[in-house]
Coordinates of C-alpha atoms in Angstrom, one line a residue:
M1 CA -15.2 -29.7 19.1
A2 CA -16.7 -26.2 19.2
N3 CA -20.5 -25.7 19.4
Y4 CA -20.8 -23.5 16.4
I5 CA -24.0 -21.5 16.1
F6 CA -23.4 -19.7 12.8
E7 CA -21.3 -20.1 9.7
L8 CA -20.7 -18.0 6.6
K9 CA -19.1 -19.1 3.3
D10 CA -17.0 -16.8 1.1
K11 CA -14.2 -16.7 -1.4
V12 CA -10.7 -15.0 -1.3
R13 CA -10.4 -12.2 -3.8
D14 CA -7.1 -11.4 -5.6
Y15 CA -6.7 -8.0 -4.1
E16 CA -6.7 -9.5 -0.6
C17 CA -3.4 -11.3 -1.2
D18 CA 0.1 -10.0 -0.7
L19 CA 3.2 -10.5 -2.9
Q20 CA 3.6 -14.0 -1.4
G21 CA 0.3 -15.0 -3.0
I22 CA -1.4 -15.5 0.4
V23 CA -4.1 -13.5 2.2
N24 CA -2.6 -10.5 4.0
N25 CA -3.1 -11.0 7.7
A26 CA -5.2 -7.8 8.1
N27 CA -7.8 -9.2 5.8
Y28 CA -8.7 -12.0 8.2
Q29 CA -10.1 -9.3 10.5
H30 CA -12.4 -8.3 7.7
Y31 CA -13.5 -11.9 7.3
L32 CA -14.2 -12.3 11.0
E33 CA -16.1 -9.0 11.3
H34 CA -18.2 -9.8 8.2
C35 CA -19.2 -13.1 9.8
R36 CA -20.1 -11.4 13.1
H37 CA -22.2 -8.8 11.3
E38 CA -24.0 -11.4 9.3
F39 CA -24.7 -13.4 12.4
L40 CA -26.2 -10.4 14.1
L41 CA -28.3 -9.6 11.0
A42 CA -29.5 -13.2 10.8
N43 CA -30.8 -12.6 14.4
N44 CA -32.5 -9.3 13.6
I45 CA -29.9 -7.3 15.4
S46 CA -29.1 -3.9 13.8
F47 CA -26.0 -1.9 14.7
A48 CA -27.7 1.2 13.3
Q49 CA -30.8 0.7 15.5
L50 CA -28.7 -0.1 18.6
H51 CA -26.7 3.1 17.9
E52 CA -29.9 5.2 17.6
Q53 CA -30.8 3.8 21.1
G54 CA -27.4 4.9 22.5
T55 CA -25.7 1.4 22.4
D56 CA -22.5 0.9 20.5
A57 CA -20.9 -2.6 20.5
V58 CA -17.1 -2.3 19.9
V59 CA -14.2 -4.6 19.7
A60 CA -12.1 -4.4 22.9
R61 CA -9.6 -7.1 22.1
L62 CA -8.8 -9.5 19.2
T63 CA -6.4 -12.3 19.1
M64 CA -5.7 -14.5 16.0
Q65 CA -3.7 -17.7 15.6
F66 CA -2.7 -18.3 12.0
K67 CA -2.6 -21.9 10.9
V68 CA -2.8 -22.6 7.1
P69 CA -2.8 -19.6 4.7
L70 CA -5.6 -18.9 2.3
K71 CA -4.8 -18.1 -1.3
S72 CA -6.6 -16.3 -4.1
G73 CA -9.6 -18.1 -5.2
D74 CA -9.8 -20.3 -2.1
E75 CA -13.3 -20.8 -0.8
Y76 CA -13.6 -20.7 3.0
V77 CA -16.1 -20.9 5.8
T78 CA -16.0 -18.8 9.0
K79 CA -17.8 -20.4 12.0
L80 CA -18.5 -18.8 15.3
W81 CA -19.9 -19.3 18.8
I82 CA -20.4 -16.8 21.5
R83 CA -20.2 -16.7 25.3
K84 CA -20.7 -13.9 27.9
E85 CA -18.0 -13.0 30.4
G86 CA -19.0 -10.1 32.6
V87 CA -19.7 -7.2 30.3
R88 CA -17.9 -8.8 27.4
Y89 CA -19.4 -10.8 24.6
V90 CA -16.7 -13.2 23.5
F91 CA -16.9 -14.4 19.9
M92 CA -14.9 -17.5 19.2
Q93 CA -14.3 -17.8 15.5
D94 CA -12.6 -20.3 13.2
I95 CA -11.9 -19.9 9.5
F96 CA -11.5 -23.1 7.5
R97 CA -10.3 -23.6 3.9
Q98 CA -13.4 -25.2 2.2
N99 CA -11.8 -27.8 0.0
D100 CA -10.1 -29.7 2.9
M101 CA -11.5 -28.1 6.0
K102 CA -8.1 -27.3 7.3
M103 CA -8.2 -24.5 9.9
S104 CA -6.7 -21.3 8.6
V105 CA -7.3 -19.0 11.6
R106 CA -8.6 -19.3 15.1
A107 CA -9.7 -16.1 16.7
Q108 CA -11.1 -14.7 19.9
V109 CA -12.9 -11.3 19.6
D110 CA -13.9 -9.6 22.8
T111 CA -16.6 -7.0 22.4
V112 CA -18.1 -4.6 24.9
C113 CA -21.0 -2.1 24.8
L114 CA -20.7 1.6 25.3
I115 CA -24.1 2.9 26.6
N116 CA -24.3 6.6 25.7
G117 CA -20.5 6.6 25.6
R118 CA -19.8 4.7 28.8
L119 CA -18.9 1.1 29.3
G120 CA -22.0 -0.8 30.4
E121 CA -24.3 -3.7 30.3
S122 CA -26.7 -3.8 27.3
E123 CA -30.0 -5.4 28.5
T124 CA -31.3 -5.0 24.9
L125 CA -28.4 -7.0 23.4
N126 CA -28.5 -9.5 26.3
E127 CA -32.2 -10.1 25.5
L128 CA -31.6 -10.4 21.7
L129 CA -28.7 -12.9 22.2
K130 CA -30.1 -14.8 25.2
E131 CA -30.6 -18.1 23.4
Y132 CA -26.8 -18.2 22.7
L133 CA -25.4 -16.9 26.0

């Protein structure tokens, strides 16, 4: 069982589905990113403020395993936990269909920081996330 530290509920919109009536695979990346951003905001971490200080957190790698498709109108919950590996912040994220809690997607999102345009360690972000790392 994962040690989730944050979750976000949402609902599938019609325009996110393809002709098969299921969520298009690319939209799951939006769901995952929205959850990460809400997690950061809930922890008073602002991308805009980090950028102004010369730090840009960017996705370096993303892998997704598709399990059970979501359909229009499905409510879902995205859950995450985070760990640190070297300069990478590794977000482990799972998306569950709300009505039966079947896993829809399992993802790993590796992010890194560019400090004034160069790969580096963000002491600011380390400090802001220290209780989770």
